[in-house]
Backbone as a ProteinNet text record, in pm:
[ID]
protein_1_A
[PRIMARY]
MTGPGGIGDGGLYANCTGGAHLVVDLAIFGDSYLNQGGTPASVYETTGSWDPEGALNWLMVSFMAYIGYVLGGWFLNEPGWVRKTGLLLGSGAAMGLTGLVLCGFRINGGFIPINKNLWSLSFVLVVSGLACAVLAATFLLVDKFGIWGGTPLKQNGLNAIALYIGVRLFLFYRLCIMWMDMVA
[TERTIARY]
1798.3	1766.8	1801.1	1710.3	1736.6	1724.3	1747.6	1737.7	1860.8	1866.4	1973.4	2104.8	2101	2221.7	2250.9	2375.5	2413.2	2327.7	2273.4	2191.3	2045	2009.8	1873.5	1839.6	1714.4	1668.1	1743.7	1776.4	1845.3	1987.4	2049	2185.8	2196.8	2084.5	2083.7	2159.8	2153.3	2221.3	2319.7	2407.9	2495	2578.7	2631.1	2718.8	2649.3	2519.1	2441.9	2376.8	2434.2	2377.7	2382.5	2266.6	2259.1	2222.9	2238.5	2198.6	2261.5	2177	2223.6	2292.8	2249.9	2314.3	2462.8	2493.4	2631.7	2713.8	2658.7	2730.7	2765.6	2668.1	2691.4	2791.3	2776.3	2868	3010.9	3027.3	3161.7	3224	3143.8	3195.5	3234.4	3156.6	3182.2	3286.3	3269.1	3349.4	3459.1	3442.1	3537.3	3503.9	3568.5	3536	3576.6	3685.3	3734	3641	3556.2	3462.5	3343	3305.2	3180	3191.5	3075.5	3069	3101.4	3173.6	3202.4	3102.2	3028.9	2929.3	2795.4	2774.4	2650.2	2538	2418.5	2300.4	2270.5	2274.2	2234.6	2340.2	2461.1	2570.4	2539.6	2484.7	2462.4	2344.2	2244.6	2125.1	2142.9	2195.9	2203.6	2343.9	2438	2575.3	2635.4	2621.8	2676.9	2824	2894	3033.8	3048.5	3152.2	3173.8	3115.7	3121	3083.9	2957.4	2895.1	2781.6	2755.1	2682.3	2653.3	2504.9	2433.5	2290.6	2259.8	2360.7	2338.8	2423.1	2431.3	2512.6	2444.9	2501.3	2457.2	2312.9	2275.5	2138.4	2036.4	2077	1986.5	1942.3	2033.7	1998.8	1900.3	1896.1	1792.2	1654.1	1642.8	1513.7	1476.2	1574	1548.3	1500.5	1566	1526	1387.4	1357.7	1225.9	1116.9	1143.2	1044	1023.7	1132.3	1120	1041.9	1064.2	992	842.5	809.2	668	604.1	671.7	620.5	606.9	702.6	699.1	579.9	560.2	449.7	314.9	298.2	170.6	144	247.6	231.3	185.3	242.1	198.8	54.4	16.3	-123.5	-216.7	-176.6	-258.5	-283.6	-180.1	-194.7	-279.4	-280.1	-353.6	-497	-534	-672	-763.9	-881.1	-967.5	-1046	-1100	-1188.9	-1127.5	-1180.3	-1125.7	-1155.2	-1266.9	-1300.1	-1198.4	-1165.5	-1066.5	-927.5	-892.3	-761.3	-750	-852.8	-852.4	-854.6	-936.7	-943.3	-811.2	-743.3	-612.3	-513.8	-509.2	-414.9	-449.8	-576.7	-615.9	-604.8	-643.8	-635.6	-492.6	-407.8	-268.2	-197.2	-232	-172.4	-210	-337.3	-381.9	-314.6	-302.4	-238.3	-91.5	-20.2	121	136	54.4	62.8	33.5	-70.4	-106.4	2.1	57.7	166.4	286.3	322	432.8	406.5	282.6	248	247.8	205.6	211	356.3	444.6	586.1	650.7	605.8	664.7	581.5	481.1	399.4	316.6	283.4	207	276.6	411	491	607.5	659.4	772.4	899.8	924.1	1048.3	1024.4	943.4	918.1	881.4	834.8	791.4	905.9	870.8	968.2	1067.8	1018.3	1104.2	1060.3	1130.8	1091.1	1097.5	1016.5	1024.1	1154	1242.1	1372.8	1405.7	1397.1	1421.5	1567.8	1659.6	1801.8	1841.3	1785.3	1819.2	1717	1615.5	1508	1461.9	1418.1	1370.3	1247.2	1215.8	1101.7	972.9	956.9	835.8	828.4	940.7	943.6	903.6	961	931.5	783.7	726.7	586.2	492.1	520.2	433.7	441.3	560.7	575.9	515.7	531	469.8	318	264.1	119.9	69.4	143	105.7	115.5	218.4	234.1	117.7	70.1	-46	-169.4	-189.2	-305.2	-296	-176.9	-158.2	-179.2	-127.8	-147.3	-294.6	-366	-509.7	-585	-553.9	-620.4	-587.8	-461.5	-421.4	-489	-496.7	-564.7	-710.6	-777.3	-918.3	-936.2	-855	-869.2	-832.5	-728.9	-679.4	-741.2	-728.2	-768.1	-916.4	-973	-1112.2	-1211.5	-1201	-1301.5	-1260.9	-1135.3	-1089.5	-1103.6	-1101	-1114.3	-987.6	-875.3	-745.8	-665.7	-594.9	-517.1	-379.6	-337.5	-207.6	-96	-124.9	-22.5	13.4	136.8	261.9	328	267.3	330.7	347.7	252.1	258.6	380.7	403.2	516.9	649	653.6	775.3	802.9	699	716.6	759.2	710.3	746.9	888	938.4	1070.3	1161.3	1162.4	1237.5	1386.7	1443.2	1587	1617.8	1534.4	1554.8	1543.1	1450	1433.4	1556.9	1608.8	1728.4	1847.2	1867.7	1979.2	1959.8	1836.4	1808.1	1841.7	1808.2	1840.8	1991.6	2062.6	2209.1	2270.3	2220	2271.1	2241.9	2122.9	2087.4	2181.4	2209	2298.6	2439.3	2484.8	2617.3	2623	2518.7	2512	2513.8	2437.6	2434	2571.1	2639.4	2772.9	2870	2858.7	2945.9	2924.1	2799.5	2769.2	2825.2	2810.7	2865.3	3017	3082.2	3226.8	3268.9	3194	3226.3	3210.9	3110.8	3092.1	3206.9	3258.4	3368.5	3497.9	3518.8	3641.4	3640	3523.3	3512.5	3531.1
500.9	381	403.1	370.1	379.6	243	140.1	4.9	-33.7	-159.9	-202.1	-234.7	-261.2	-305.1	-450.3	-492.3	-630.5	-729.9	-830.2	-932.7	-890.2	-770.4	-719.5	-700.8	-716.3	-706.2	-802.6	-920.1	-1021.6	-983.5	-892.9	-850.4	-753.9	-702.8	-612	-483	-434.7	-310.1	-338.6	-433	-483.5	-374.5	-281.3	-178.2	-43.3	-45.8	78	105.2	56	81.7	231.5	289.1	433	514.1	459.4	527.8	664.9	765.1	902	955.9	910.5	953.6	917	796.4	750.9	835.4	865.1	944	1082	1147.8	1281.9	1276.3	1179.5	1169.4	1140.1	1054.6	1027.2	1152.4	1231.6	1354	1457.7	1467	1569.5	1523.7	1403.4	1360	1260.1	1184.5	1079.9	949.5	842.4	708.7	686.3	748.4	721.3	775.8	872.6	930	838.8	760.7	686.1	557.7	511.7	385.5	269.7	173.1	52.8	-54.5	-105.9	-209.4	-148.7	-119.9	-57.8	-157.8	-105.5	-185.7	-294.5	-265.3	-369.2	-476.8	-461	-553.4	-697.3	-717	-854.1	-920.4	-841.9	-899	-914.5	-810.2	-809.1	-835.3	-867.6	-899.2	-788.2	-665.2	-551.3	-534.8	-475.8	-440.9	-292.5	-234.4	-92.5	-6.1	123.2	218.9	295.2	351.8	441.4	507.2	616.2	686.9	717.9	659	685.7	827.2	901.7	1038.3	1136.1	1114.5	1198	1328	1392.1	1525.7	1527.9	1435.1	1435.3	1401.7	1321.8	1287.5	1412.2	1506.8	1628.6	1715.2	1702.1	1772.4	1719.7	1588.2	1529.6	1563	1563.8	1601.8	1746.5	1833.9	1974.9	1989.6	1910.5	1916	1875	1771.1	1727.2	1833.4	1895.7	2003.7	2120.9	2150.5	2259.5	2227.7	2103.6	2062.3	2088.8	2050.4	2074.1	2221.8	2300.1	2445.1	2508.8	2475.5	2533.5	2488.9	2359.4	2310.4	2360.9	2372.8	2427.3	2571.9	2651.2	2790.3	2800.5	2719.7	2719.5	2675.6	2570.9	2517.3	2623.8	2695.4	2796.9	2915.2	2945.2	3061.2	3031.1	2904.9	2870.5	2900.4	2960	3003.1	2891.3	2796.4	2697.1	2558.8	2477.3	2342.9	2254.4	2278.3	2197.8	2224.5	2351.2	2385.5	2334.4	2344.6	2294.3	2143.6	2071.8	1926.6	1890	1960.8	1935.3	1961.8	2068.6	2100.6	1987.3	1940.2	1833	1702.3	1664.9	1537.9	1542.5	1654.3	1666.6	1666.8	1749.2	1753.5	1622.7	1562.1	1433.2	1324.3	1321.9	1222.4	1245.6	1371.6	1402.7	1360.6	1392.2	1353.5	1201.8	1137.6	992.4	921.3	965.9	904.4	927.2	1048.2	1076.1	986.5	971.4	883.2	738.9	693.3	555.7	534.9	635.4	625.7	616.8	697.4	695.2	559.2	487.8	356.3	243.1	277.3	175	95	153.7	87.6	-38.5	-41	-152.3	-95.2	-172.4	-124.9	-122.5	-226	-237	-229.2	-136.9	-128.3	12	23.3	151.6	238.1	359.9	454.7	497.5	529.1	565.6	481.7	372.2	286.1	359.8	314.9	369.9	320.2	412.6	376.8	468.7	417.7	499.4	538.5	448.4	480.5	599.8	609.8	720	833.4	818.7	917.9	952.3	852.2	874.7	964.7	1026.1	1117.4	1046.6	921.6	847.7	827	798	782.2	911.9	1023.6	1153.8	1187.6	1164.4	1198.4	1108.6	978.9	887.2	917	937	965.5	1101.3	1200.9	1331.8	1321	1240.6	1219	1152.7	1052.2	986.6	1083.4	1167.4	1265.1	1363.1	1404.3	1493.8	1426.6	1299.9	1227.4	1213.7	1183.4	1170.7	1305.5	1412.9	1545.8	1584.9	1553.7	1584.1	1507.9	1380.1	1300.1	1352.3	1386.6	1440.1	1573.8	1659	1788.2	1769.2	1676.3	1652.6	1594.2	1494.7	1427.7	1517.2	1598.9	1678.9	1818.3	1890.8	2031.7	2054.1	1983.5	2011.1	1944.7	1814.6	1741.5	1712.6	1730.1	1708.7	1565.9	1469.5	1328.3	1277.5	1333.7	1288.1	1410.9	1403.3	1516.9	1529.5	1432	1438.1	1366.7	1308.5	1238.8	1108	1071.4	1129.4	1222.3	1242.3	1326.5	1470.2	1520	1657.8	1676.5	1584.2	1594.9	1585.4	1499.4	1488.4	1618.2	1681.5	1807.9	1920.6	1920.4	2025.1	2006.6	1884.7	1853.7	1791.5	1847.7	1786.5	1779	1882.6	1881.3	1778.2	1772.6	1672.9	1532	1511.1	1380.4	1344.2	1440	1417.6	1381.6	1459.3	1432.6	1298.3	1267.6	1140.4	1021.4	1029.9	921.6	906.7	1018.6	1013.1	951.2	990.8	934.3	784.9	744.8	603.2	524.3	576.6	507.1	499.2	607.5	607.4	506	503.7	410.3	266.6	240.5	106.5	68.2	164.4	139.5	107	179.1	152.3	11.4	-31.4	-166.2	-271.2	-248.1	-342.8	-349.9	-235.7	-232.8	-307.6	-286.4	-355.9	-507.1	-550.6	-693.5	-750.8	-672.2	-720.6	-728.8	-634.3	-631.8	-741.9	-767.3	-864.9	-1006.9
-493.7	-417.8	-271.3	-183.4	-40.1	25.4	-51	1.5	80.5	124.7	213.5	143.1	13	-55.6	-23.3	-43.6	-12.8	-88	-17.5	-81.4	-93	-41.8	-55.8	-202.7	-239.2	-378.3	-468.4	-416.1	-494.5	-532.3	-458.4	-487.8	-603.8	-652.1	-766.7	-738.7	-614.8	-577	-463.4	-484.6	-377.7	-312.1	-386.8	-331.5	-319.9	-297.9	-297.2	-161.5	-54.3	77.8	105.9	130.6	156.1	34.4	-85.7	-208.8	-224.3	-249.8	-270.7	-145.9	-28.9	95.4	93.5	48.8	44.5	-52.2	-168.6	-269	-213.7	-151.9	-97	18	108	221.9	177.9	77.4	26.1	-33.8	-105.2	-166.3	-60.9	45.5	147.3	249.3	303.2	416.7	382.2	275.3	242.6	313.3	271.4	320.3	465.7	510.8	646.3	754.6	722.3	819.1	843.9	743.7	748	829.2	880.7	954.6	861.6	912.2	834.8	874.3	779.4	808	842.9	968	1012.1	1032.3	1051	1082.3	979.6	849	752.9	729.1	781.7	749.9	789.2	908.3	954.1	884.4	845.1	782.8	632.6	567.4	421.3	367.2	456.6	416.8	332.1	378.8	305.3	338.3	246.1	267.4	238.9	289.8	264.8	374.5	350.3	452.9	416.1	518.7	500.8	635.1	634.8	759	767.5	862.6	873.6	922.5	965.1	1011.3	930.8	801.4	715.4	675.2	573.5	532.5	482	395.3	343.1	451.3	548.3	657.5	732.2	749.4	822.8	746.3	615.4	538.7	575.7	588.7	625.3	769.7	858.7	997.9	1002.8	927.4	922	861.7	760.1	696.8	795.4	873.6	971.6	1079.9	1123.6	1222.2	1163.7	1037	971.2	961.1	930.8	927.2	1063.7	1170	1304.5	1336	1291.2	1313.8	1243.4	1117.4	1039.8	1095.7	1116.7	1169.2	1310.8	1391.6	1526.1	1523.2	1431.2	1416.5	1372.2	1273.8	1228.4	1340.6	1411.2	1519.9	1627.1	1666.1	1770.4	1725.4	1596.5	1546.2	1506.2	1499.4	1464.2	1582.2	1556.2	1666.6	1735.8	1663.5	1724.1	1729.2	1820.3	1836.2	1716.2	1647.8	1530.1	1419.2	1399	1295.5	1332.6	1459.1	1503.7	1478.9	1519.7	1502	1354.3	1277.4	1133.2	1064	1104.8	1048.2	1074.2	1197.6	1230.9	1161.1	1165.1	1103.5	951.5	891.4	745.5	695.2	757	713.3	746.8	860.6	895.6	797.2	757.5	659	524.3	483.3	354.9	355.2	463.7	471.1	478.1	561.5	573.9	443.3	374.2	246.2	141.6	137.3	42.6	70.5	198.1	234.2	196.1	216.4	180.2	29.2	-46.5	-192.9	-238.5	-177.6	-215.4	-191.5	-87.7	-60.5	-119.3	-199.9	-263.2	-164.2	-50.2	56.2	107.2	96	147.6	227.4	318.7	398.6	315.3	239.1	162.5	13.3	-30.6	-173.7	-214.2	-336.8	-387.2	-435.7	-475.4	-529.2	-421.7	-302.2	-189	-69	-39.5	72.3	206.2	301	436.6	498.2	532.9	585	701.3	822.7	941.6	953	920.5	931.5	846	726.9	636.6	641.2	723	729.3	588.4	515.3	379.1	382.5	269.2	261.8	300.7	258.3	294.8	446	510.7	656.3	725.2	681.3	742.2	728.3	611	589.4	669.6	673.1	748.4	898.3	950.7	1093.5	1129	1042.1	1066.7	1066.1	976	972.7	1099.5	1146.9	1272.9	1390.6	1390.7	1498.8	1501	1384	1377.8	1436.5	1406	1459.6	1611.2	1662.9	1808	1876.5	1816.2	1874.3	1874.5	1766.5	1760.9	1869.8	1886.3	1989.9	2129.5	2152.1	2282	2309.5	2208.1	2222.3	2262.2	2195.6	2226.8	2367	2401.1	2530.8	2649.1	2632.6	2744.5	2746.3	2636.7	2636.2	2611.5	2517.8	2482.1	2577	2593.1	2669.4	2814.1	2849.2	2986.2	3036.1	2945.4	2982	3050.9	3013	3063.4	3103.6	3213.3	3261.6	3199.7	3121.6	3056.5	3129.6	3245.3	3322.4	3253.4	3240.2	3287.3	3186.5	3069.7	2967.9	3015.2	3089.4	3139	3228.8	3320.6	3411	3334.9	3235.2	3154.5	3080.3	3028.4	2957.8	3049.1	3172.9	3268.2	3322.3	3318	3373.7	3268.8	3150.3	3040.4	3070.1	3128.9	3158	3266.3	3369.6	3475.2	3418.3	3327.5	3264.9	3182.9	3106.4	3025.2	3114.4	3220.8	3311.9	3381.8	3420.7	3485.4	3397.5	3270.3	3177.1	3165.7	3154.7	3144.3	3270.7	3387.6	3512.6	3521.4	3478.8	3479.7	3389.1	3268.8	3176.9	3234.6	3297.9	3359.5	3473.4	3558	3670.7	3619.5	3514.2	3455.7	3400.4	3337.4	3284.7	3397.8	3510.8	3626	3679.6	3688	3737.5	3641.9	3511.8	3414.3	3427.4	3448.3	3462.5	3588.7	3699.5	3824.3	3807.6	3731.3	3706.6	3624.7	3530.5	3447.1	3526.6	3618.8	3698.6	3804.4	3861.4	3972.2	3926.6
[MASK]
++++++++++++++++++++++++++++++++++++++++++++++++++++++++++++++++++++++++++++++++++++++++++++++++++++++++++++++++++++++++++++++++++++++++++++++++++++++++++++++++++++++++++++++++++++++++

């Protein structure tokens, strides 16, 4: 179960927030390492601990990165634009459909519900499928037909480190202003 626990599902799985993720994290890290309450606490009245970035979560993150690695390699090695686009759209549709079947075509239902906090398999497959569709559209618009130059995405990609540092500086600056407001 990857549901919210607490009063979700009529309280049937009250102490099951995180499901298998919680069991593995408790075995590896213990209760004191895990977050107390977390995101579902206020909505589903959950008690106890869980970690949305625990050990099993990293398996799904690694799986999504591997999907990108494999599809990126295939994409770069395909000779024609029709095959490249077909590869992305076909694999994206297959992953998206598989993810939707796993969640029963519902957000909070099915065998494996779509759960962003736990990066459930259905979430990874649906998001990977959407990413393939966006990449195919971007490839066609920018590289094949030249309809769009890629701005501002191109500049962000060329200056990724500057963008990362800029965001950090902005957050720090905002924190300083908030602190000055609290002191004043």
